[in-house]
Coordinates of C-alpha atoms in Angstrom, one line a residue:
M212 CA -64.9 63.6 80.0
I213 CA -67.9 65.0 78.1
S214 CA -68.7 63.8 74.6
F215 CA -70.8 65.6 72.2
R216 CA -72.3 64.4 69.0
V217 CA -72.5 66.9 66.3
G218 CA -75.4 66.5 63.8
R219 CA -75.5 67.8 60.3
G220 CA -75.3 71.5 60.2
A221 CA -74.3 72.1 64.0
P222 CA -71.7 74.8 64.6
L223 CA -68.6 72.9 65.5
V224 CA -66.8 76.0 66.9
A225 CA -69.7 76.5 69.3
T226 CA -69.5 72.9 70.5
L227 CA -65.8 73.2 71.3
L228 CA -66.2 76.4 73.2
L229 CA -69.0 74.7 75.3
G230 CA -66.8 71.9 76.2
L231 CA -63.9 74.4 77.3
V232 CA -66.2 76.2 79.4
I233 CA -67.4 73.2 81.2
G234 CA -63.7 72.4 81.8
G235 CA -63.3 68.7 80.6
P236 CA -61.8 67.2 77.7
T237 CA -64.2 67.2 74.8
T238 CA -64.4 64.6 72.0
V239 CA -66.2 65.6 68.8
R240 CA -67.7 62.9 66.8
A241 CA -69.2 63.6 63.3
A242 CA -72.4 62.0 62.4
Q243 CA -72.1 59.3 59.9
S244 CA -74.1 58.8 56.8
A245 CA -76.0 55.6 56.0
D246 CA -73.1 54.2 54.0
G247 CA -70.7 54.7 56.9
S248 CA -69.0 57.9 55.6
P249 CA -68.9 61.1 57.8
E250 CA -71.6 63.5 57.1
G251 CA -70.4 66.9 55.6
I252 CA -67.3 65.2 54.1
P253 CA -67.6 64.4 50.3
R254 CA -67.0 60.9 49.4
P255 CA -64.1 60.3 47.0
E256 CA -65.5 60.0 43.5
A257 CA -64.1 57.8 40.9
S258 CA -61.0 59.2 39.0
R259 CA -61.8 59.7 35.4
L260 CA -59.1 59.7 32.7
D261 CA -61.5 60.9 30.0
S262 CA -60.9 64.4 31.3
P263 CA -57.7 66.3 30.4
P264 CA -55.2 66.5 33.3
V265 CA -54.9 69.6 35.1
D266 CA -51.5 71.1 36.2
T267 CA -51.4 72.0 39.8
A268 CA -48.8 74.2 41.7
A269 CA -49.0 71.7 44.6
G270 CA -48.2 68.6 42.7
P271 CA -46.3 67.3 39.7
V272 CA -47.1 68.4 36.2
L273 CA -49.0 65.9 34.1
R274 CA -47.9 65.9 30.5
P275 CA -50.0 64.1 27.8
L276 CA -48.0 62.3 25.2
G277 CA -48.5 59.7 22.4
L278 CA -46.4 56.3 21.8
D279 CA -44.1 58.0 19.1
E280 CA -43.4 60.9 21.2
A281 CA -42.6 58.6 24.2
L282 CA -40.1 56.7 22.0
S283 CA -38.6 59.8 20.7
E284 CA -38.2 61.1 24.4
A285 CA -36.7 57.7 25.4
R286 CA -34.1 58.0 22.4
R287 CA -32.9 61.4 23.9
G288 CA -33.2 60.9 27.6
N289 CA -32.8 57.2 28.5
P290 CA -29.7 56.9 30.8
D291 CA -28.7 53.5 29.6
L292 CA -28.9 54.5 25.9
R293 CA -26.7 57.6 26.6
E294 CA -24.3 55.3 28.4
A295 CA -24.2 52.8 25.4
R296 CA -23.7 55.8 23.0
L297 CA -20.7 57.0 25.1
A298 CA -19.1 53.5 25.0
R299 CA -19.5 53.3 21.3
E300 CA -17.6 56.7 21.0
S301 CA -14.9 55.3 23.2
A302 CA -14.6 52.1 21.2
H303 CA -14.2 54.1 18.0
A304 CA -11.7 56.3 19.5
A305 CA -9.7 53.3 20.6
A306 CA -9.9 51.9 16.9
R307 CA -8.5 55.2 15.7
M308 CA -5.7 55.1 18.2
A309 CA -4.8 51.5 17.1
G310 CA -4.7 52.7 13.4
S311 CA -2.6 55.6 14.2
A312 CA 0.4 53.4 15.0
L313 CA 0.5 52.7 11.1
L314 CA 1.2 56.4 10.3
P315 CA 4.7 58.0 10.3
G316 CA 5.5 59.8 13.6
L317 CA 6.8 63.5 13.6
E318 CA 8.9 64.7 16.5
L319 CA 10.3 68.2 17.3
D320 CA 13.1 68.5 19.7
V321 CA 14.6 71.7 21.2
G322 CA 17.2 71.7 24.0
V323 CA 20.1 73.4 25.7
Q324 CA 23.0 71.9 27.4
R325 CA 26.1 73.6 29.0
S326 CA 29.3 71.5 30.4
N327 CA 33.0 71.6 30.4
D328 CA 33.3 67.9 29.8
P329 CA 36.1 67.4 27.2
V330 CA 34.2 65.0 25.2
F331 CA 31.2 67.1 25.1
A332 CA 33.2 70.2 24.3
F333 CA 35.0 68.5 21.5
G334 CA 31.7 67.2 19.8
T335 CA 29.9 70.3 20.3
R336 CA 32.6 72.4 18.5
L337 CA 32.5 69.8 15.7
R338 CA 28.6 69.9 15.5
Q339 CA 28.5 73.7 15.7
Q340 CA 31.2 73.8 13.0
R341 CA 33.3 76.0 15.2
F342 CA 36.2 73.7 15.5
G343 CA 39.7 75.4 14.8
A344 CA 43.4 74.5 15.0
A345 CA 43.7 76.0 18.5
D346 CA 41.1 73.6 19.8
L347 CA 43.7 70.7 19.0
A348 CA 46.1 71.9 21.7
L349 CA 46.5 69.5 24.4
D350 CA 45.5 71.9 27.1
A351 CA 42.3 73.0 25.2
L352 CA 41.4 69.3 24.7
N353 CA 42.1 68.3 28.4
H354 CA 40.7 71.5 30.0
P355 CA 38.1 73.2 27.8
S356 CA 36.1 76.1 28.7
A357 CA 32.4 75.5 29.3
L358 CA 30.2 75.7 26.3
N359 CA 26.5 76.0 25.4
D360 CA 24.9 73.8 23.0
W361 CA 21.5 74.9 21.7
S362 CA 20.0 72.0 19.4
T363 CA 16.8 72.2 17.4
G364 CA 15.8 68.9 15.4
V365 CA 13.0 67.4 13.8
G366 CA 12.7 63.8 13.2
V367 CA 10.4 61.1 11.4
R368 CA 10.0 57.5 12.4
W369 CA 7.9 55.0 10.6
N370 CA 7.0 51.3 11.0
V371 CA 7.2 50.3 7.4
L372 CA 6.4 46.6 8.1
D373 CA 5.0 45.4 11.4
P374 CA 2.2 42.7 10.9
T375 CA 1.2 42.9 14.7
L376 CA 0.0 46.7 14.1
W377 CA -2.1 45.7 11.3
A378 CA -3.6 42.9 13.1
R379 CA -4.3 45.0 16.2
R380 CA -5.8 47.8 14.1
A381 CA -8.2 45.1 12.6
A382 CA -8.9 43.9 15.9
A383 CA -9.7 47.3 17.3
G384 CA -12.0 48.0 14.2
H385 CA -14.0 44.8 14.7
G386 CA -14.2 45.6 18.5
A387 CA -15.6 49.1 17.8
T388 CA -18.2 47.8 15.5
A389 CA -19.3 45.2 18.1
V390 CA -19.8 48.0 20.5
G391 CA -21.7 50.0 17.9
W392 CA -24.0 47.2 17.4
Q393 CA -24.4 46.7 21.0
A394 CA -25.5 50.5 21.3
V395 CA -27.9 49.7 18.5
R396 CA -29.3 46.9 20.7
A397 CA -29.4 49.1 23.6
G398 CA -31.5 51.5 21.7
Q399 CA -33.9 48.8 20.8
G400 CA -33.9 47.7 24.5
A401 CA -34.8 51.2 25.5
E402 CA -37.6 51.2 23.0
L403 CA -38.9 47.9 24.3
G404 CA -38.9 49.2 27.7
T405 CA -40.5 52.2 26.8
R406 CA -43.3 50.4 24.8
V407 CA -43.8 48.0 27.7
L408 CA -43.9 50.7 30.3
Y409 CA -46.2 52.8 28.0
W410 CA -48.7 50.1 27.4
R411 CA -48.7 49.2 31.2
A412 CA -49.4 52.8 32.0
V413 CA -52.2 52.8 29.3
G414 CA -53.6 49.5 30.8
A415 CA -53.4 50.9 34.5
A416 CA -55.4 53.9 33.3
A417 CA -58.0 51.7 31.7
G418 CA -58.0 49.5 34.9
V419 CA -58.8 52.5 36.9
R420 CA -61.9 53.3 34.5
A421 CA -62.9 49.7 34.8
A422 CA -62.7 49.9 38.7
A423 CA -64.6 53.1 38.6
A424 CA -67.4 51.6 36.6
A425 CA -67.5 48.7 38.9
E426 CA -67.8 51.2 41.8
D427 CA -70.5 53.0 40.1
A428 CA -72.5 49.7 39.4
A429 CA -72.0 48.6 43.1
R430 CA -73.4 52.1 44.3
S431 CA -76.4 51.8 41.9
T432 CA -76.9 48.3 43.1
L433 CA -76.8 49.4 46.8
E434 CA -79.3 52.3 46.0
R435 CA -81.6 49.8 44.4
F436 CA -81.4 47.4 47.5
R437 CA -82.1 50.1 49.8
K438 CA -85.2 51.2 48.1
R439 CA -86.4 47.6 47.8
E440 CA -85.6 47.0 51.6
E441 CA -87.8 50.1 52.3
R442 CA -90.7 48.3 50.5
G443 CA -90.0 45.2 52.3
L444 CA -88.9 43.2 49.4
L445 CA -85.3 42.6 50.7
T446 CA -83.7 42.0 54.0
H447 CA -81.1 44.1 55.6
A448 CA -78.7 41.3 55.2
D449 CA -78.9 41.9 51.5
V450 CA -78.2 45.6 51.9
L451 CA -75.1 45.0 54.1
R452 CA -73.7 42.7 51.4
A453 CA -74.2 45.3 48.9
E454 CA -72.5 47.9 51.2
A455 CA -69.7 45.5 51.7
D456 CA -69.4 45.1 47.8
L457 CA -69.2 48.9 47.5
A458 CA -66.6 49.2 50.0
S459 CA -64.6 46.4 48.1
A460 CA -65.1 48.1 44.7
R461 CA -64.0 51.5 46.3
A462 CA -60.8 49.8 47.7
T463 CA -60.2 48.2 44.3
R464 CA -60.5 51.4 42.6
V465 CA -58.1 53.2 45.1
E466 CA -55.7 50.3 44.4
A467 CA -55.9 50.7 40.7
E468 CA -55.2 54.5 41.0
R469 CA -52.0 53.7 42.9
G470 CA -51.1 51.2 40.2
R471 CA -51.7 53.8 37.5
D472 CA -49.6 56.6 39.3
D473 CA -46.8 54.0 39.7
A474 CA -46.8 53.1 36.0
R475 CA -46.7 56.6 35.1
S476 CA -43.8 57.2 37.2
A477 CA -41.9 54.3 36.0
L478 CA -42.6 55.5 32.5
G479 CA -41.2 59.0 33.2
L480 CA -38.0 57.6 34.8
A481 CA -37.5 55.6 31.6
L482 CA -37.8 58.7 29.7
G483 CA -35.4 60.5 31.8
W484 CA -37.8 62.9 33.1
S485 CA -37.8 64.7 36.3
P486 CA -40.1 63.3 38.9
D487 CA -41.9 66.7 38.8
T488 CA -43.3 65.8 35.4
I489 CA -45.5 62.8 35.0
P490 CA -46.4 61.5 31.7
V491 CA -50.0 60.6 30.6
P492 CA -50.3 58.4 27.7
S493 CA -52.9 59.5 25.2
D494 CA -53.4 56.2 23.5
T495 CA -56.2 53.8 24.4
L496 CA -56.2 50.0 24.4
T497 CA -57.5 48.9 21.0
A498 CA -58.3 45.3 20.1
P499 CA -56.1 43.9 17.4
E500 CA -57.4 43.0 14.0
G501 CA -55.4 39.9 13.1
E502 CA -51.8 39.5 13.3
P503 CA -49.7 42.7 12.6
T504 CA -47.9 42.5 9.2
S505 CA -44.8 44.2 10.7
V506 CA -44.0 41.0 12.8
G507 CA -46.0 38.5 10.8
P508 CA -44.7 34.9 10.0
G509 CA -41.3 34.6 8.4
A510 CA -37.9 33.0 8.6
F511 CA -35.7 34.3 11.5
D512 CA -32.9 36.5 10.0
P513 CA -29.8 36.6 12.4
T514 CA -28.4 39.6 10.6
A515 CA -31.5 41.6 11.8
R516 CA -30.4 41.3 15.4
P517 CA -27.9 43.9 16.3
D518 CA -26.7 41.8 19.3
L519 CA -26.0 38.8 17.0
R520 CA -24.0 41.1 14.7
A521 CA -22.2 42.3 17.7
R522 CA -21.2 38.7 18.5
A523 CA -20.1 38.0 15.0
E524 CA -17.8 41.1 15.3
V525 CA -16.4 39.9 18.5
V526 CA -15.5 36.6 16.8
Q527 CA -13.7 38.5 14.0
A528 CA -11.8 40.7 16.6
D529 CA -10.5 37.7 18.4
R530 CA -9.4 36.1 15.1
A531 CA -7.6 39.4 14.4
R532 CA -5.9 39.0 17.9
Q533 CA -4.8 35.7 17.3
A534 CA -3.3 36.8 13.9
A535 CA -1.4 39.4 15.9
A536 CA -0.1 36.8 18.3
V537 CA 1.3 34.8 15.3
A538 CA 2.7 38.0 13.7
A539 CA 4.6 38.7 17.0
F540 CA 7.0 36.1 15.8
I541 CA 7.8 38.0 12.4
P542 CA 10.7 40.6 12.0
R543 CA 9.5 44.3 11.7
I544 CA 11.2 47.0 9.6
E545 CA 11.4 50.6 10.7
A546 CA 12.5 53.6 8.8
F547 CA 13.6 56.9 10.3
A548 CA 15.1 60.3 9.3
G549 CA 16.1 63.4 11.2
Y550 CA 17.6 67.0 10.9
Q551 CA 19.1 69.0 13.4
R552 CA 20.8 72.5 13.9
Y553 CA 23.4 73.3 16.5
A554 CA 24.3 76.8 18.0
D555 CA 26.1 78.3 21.0
A556 CA 23.1 80.7 21.4
P557 CA 19.3 80.5 21.1
F558 CA 18.0 80.8 17.6
G559 CA 21.4 80.4 16.2
G560 CA 22.5 78.2 13.2
D561 CA 26.1 77.7 13.5
G562 CA 25.9 74.0 12.2
D563 CA 23.5 71.5 11.1
A564 CA 23.3 67.7 10.2
W565 CA 20.9 65.2 8.9
S566 CA 20.5 61.4 9.2
A567 CA 18.3 58.7 7.6
G568 CA 18.2 55.0 7.8
V569 CA 16.2 51.7 7.9
M570 CA 16.3 49.0 10.7
L571 CA 15.3 45.5 10.9
R572 CA 14.1 44.3 14.4
W573 CA 13.6 40.6 15.1
T574 CA 13.0 39.5 18.7
V575 CA 14.4 36.0 18.3
F576 CA 13.6 34.8 21.9
A577 CA 11.3 36.6 24.4
G578 CA 11.0 33.7 27.0
L579 CA 7.6 31.9 26.6
S580 CA 5.5 35.0 26.5
R581 CA 4.7 34.8 23.0
P582 CA 3.6 31.1 22.7
A583 CA 1.4 31.8 25.8
A584 CA 0.0 34.8 24.2
L585 CA -0.9 32.7 21.1
D586 CA -2.6 30.0 23.1
R587 CA -4.6 32.5 25.1
A588 CA -5.6 34.3 21.8
R589 CA -6.6 31.0 20.3
A590 CA -8.7 30.0 23.4
E591 CA -10.5 33.3 23.4
R592 CA -11.3 33.0 19.8
E593 CA -12.8 29.5 20.1
T594 CA -14.7 31.0 23.2
A595 CA -16.3 33.7 21.1
E596 CA -17.3 31.3 18.5
L597 CA -19.1 29.0 20.9
R598 CA -20.8 32.0 22.5
Y599 CA -21.9 33.3 19.1
A600 CA -23.4 29.8 18.1
R601 CA -25.2 29.7 21.5
A602 CA -26.5 33.2 21.1
R603 CA -27.9 32.3 17.7
R604 CA -29.7 29.2 19.1
E605 CA -30.9 31.2 22.1
A606 CA -32.3 34.0 19.8
R607 CA -34.1 31.4 17.6
A608 CA -35.7 30.0 20.8
E609 CA -36.6 33.7 21.9
V610 CA -38.4 34.4 18.6
T611 CA -40.4 31.3 18.8
S612 CA -41.4 32.0 22.4
A613 CA -42.3 35.5 21.6
R614 CA -44.5 34.3 18.6
R615 CA -46.3 31.8 20.9
A616 CA -46.8 34.7 23.4
V617 CA -48.3 36.9 20.7
D618 CA -50.7 33.9 19.5
A619 CA -51.6 33.4 23.1
A620 CA -52.4 37.0 23.7
L621 CA -54.5 37.1 20.7
R622 CA -56.5 34.3 21.7
G623 CA -56.6 35.7 25.4
V624 CA -58.0 38.9 23.8
E625 CA -60.9 37.1 21.9
A626 CA -61.7 35.0 24.9
T627 CA -61.9 37.7 27.5
R628 CA -63.8 40.1 25.0
A629 CA -66.4 37.2 24.5
A630 CA -66.6 36.7 28.2
R631 CA -66.9 40.4 28.9
V632 CA -69.8 40.5 26.4
A633 CA -71.4 37.5 28.0
A634 CA -71.0 38.7 31.5
T635 CA -72.5 42.1 30.6
E636 CA -75.5 40.7 28.9
A637 CA -76.0 38.2 31.8
R638 CA -75.7 41.2 34.2
D639 CA -78.4 43.3 32.4
L640 CA -80.7 40.3 32.2
M641 CA -80.2 39.7 35.9
R642 CA -81.1 43.3 36.6
R643 CA -84.3 43.1 34.6
R644 CA -85.3 39.8 36.2
F645 CA -84.4 41.2 39.7
E646 CA -86.8 44.1 39.1
E647 CA -89.5 41.7 38.2
D648 CA -88.9 39.7 41.4
L649 CA -87.7 36.7 39.3
M650 CA -84.1 36.7 40.6
S651 CA -82.6 36.9 44.3
A652 CA -80.3 39.5 45.4
T653 CA -77.5 37.1 45.8
D654 CA -77.8 36.2 42.1
L655 CA -77.7 39.7 41.1
L656 CA -74.6 40.6 43.2
D657 CA -72.8 37.6 41.9
A658 CA -73.6 38.6 38.2
E659 CA -72.3 42.2 38.9
A660 CA -69.2 40.7 40.2
R661 CA -68.8 38.5 37.2
A662 CA -69.2 41.5 34.9
S663 CA -66.7 43.6 36.8
A664 CA -64.2 40.7 36.8
A665 CA -64.8 40.1 33.1
R666 CA -64.1 43.8 32.3
S667 CA -60.9 43.9 34.4
R668 CA -59.6 40.6 32.6
A669 CA -60.3 42.1 29.2
V670 CA -58.3 45.3 30.0
D671 CA -55.3 43.0 31.2
A672 CA -55.5 40.9 28.1
L673 CA -55.4 43.9 25.8
A674 CA -52.4 45.3 27.8
G675 CA -50.7 41.9 27.7
Y676 CA -51.3 41.8 24.0
H677 CA -49.5 45.1 23.3
E678 CA -46.6 44.1 25.6
A679 CA -46.3 40.8 23.9
L680 CA -46.2 42.5 20.5
A681 CA -43.4 44.7 21.6
R682 CA -41.2 41.9 22.9
L683 CA -41.8 40.0 19.6
R684 CA -40.5 43.1 17.6
F685 CA -37.4 43.2 20.1
A686 CA -36.8 39.5 19.5
L687 CA -36.9 39.9 15.8
G688 CA -34.9 43.1 16.0
R689 CA -37.5 45.0 14.2
T690 CA -37.7 48.5 15.9
T691 CA -37.7 51.9 15.0
G692 CA -34.4 52.9 16.8
E693 CA -30.9 53.4 15.5
E694 CA -30.0 51.0 12.7
Q695 CA -26.2 51.9 12.3
P696 CA -23.4 50.9 14.8

C-alpha cells in the first residue's frame, strides 16, 4: 500500500492516477493547517442571525415573523385550539337538542294498507265514509272483498308540563357554557405555549450569537498567543490550551445552532405550519424596565380565569341534573292533536277525521332507579363543588408562584447584567495587562471564559424572564385570545 501526502495546491487527480498506475491501493491524506483543520477546506464560520434568512430550494423556507403574528398564526392553526373549538360547537349543539324537547313536535304520516280482514274492511269503509246498507249483510261482513286504505295525516304532540325537560335543558346549557370557557382557556394555553416557544427561539438565537462571539474571542486569543510564542514570550503549552479553548467554543456554537433549529421547529409545530417552513422570530431579547403594568400587583380575580368559570358552570350543570332527578317523581302533562284523510286510491279524499286531547302521565313506581339516580346526581354535584373549591385554591397558589417567578427573573436579569458588565471589563483589563506582560496566559484565558459564561447567563436570564412573564399572564387569565365562551 502506497500513501501519498498531498500538499497545498497539489493536483489530486494526478496523484490518484499515479497510484492506479503503480497498482496498489492509494490513501490520500490532506495536509492540515496549524489549527488542525484540513487545508483547502474552509472552516465553518459562526452563524450570524443579524443577516436576513435566505430561502434555498434544497432546504426549508425561513419565514420571519413577530410575536403578534405568531400569536395570530397560533389562533388559526394550533391543532389543540381547533379541537377545543370543535368541542364547543358540539356542546352547543347538544344544548340546542336538549332545548328542542320543549317545543311541539309535528309529524306527517302517509301510508297504504290492503286487506280482506273483516274488522279492517268494516273500519276502513267507515273511515272512508263509503259504508252503505249492503255492507251490513252477513256475507259482506264475514267475507268482505279486499280493500285499499290510503291514509294521510298530520299530528302535533307537545310536552306541556315536564319539569325534567326544563332541568335537563338548563344542565345542557350550563355544560355548553363550561365547554365554551374551556375553549377560551385552551386559546390562552395556545397563546402561552406560543409565547414560551417564541421567546425560547429568540433566546436560542441570542445564544448562537453569544457562542459565535465567544468563538471569535477564542480565535483572536489563539492568534495573539501564536504571535507571542513566535517571539518567545509564551510556551507551546499555552498555545495548545488556547487551541483547546477554541475547539470547545466551536463545539458550543454548533450545539447552540442545533438548539436554535430545534426551538424554531417546535415553534412552527405549535403554529400548525408545515415542516418545510421554519419560523424565524424577528424580536430580540430586551431588558425589562420595572414590573409590567399589565401584570402588576393586584388582587386575584377568579372570574378572570376561564377555567375557573368553566368549573363554576359545571357546578351549575350538576345542580340542574339533581333537580331533574327530583322532577322525575312529578307527573307530566302532554297535549296532542291530529288530522287524517282516508281514501281507496292515492291522493283521494273520501273521508277525514280529527282528534285532540290532553294526557296526564305519572310513573308511580319504577323500581329503585329514580332514588338511585337522585343519589348519584347529589354525589356528582358535591364532587363538582369540591373540585371547584380546590381549583380556586390551586389557581391562587399558581398566581403567587408565578409572581415569585417573575420577581426572581427580574432579579436574575439585573444580577447577570451586572455580572456580564463586570466580566467584560475584567476581560478587557486582562487583555491590556497581558499585552504589557503583567498577566499570565492562564489568567487571560480564565478571564475570557468568565466573560463568555457571563454573556450566556445573561441571555438565559432574559429568555427566562420573558417566559416567566408569559406564565404569569396565563395564571392571571390576562391574555389576548378569545374572551367569550
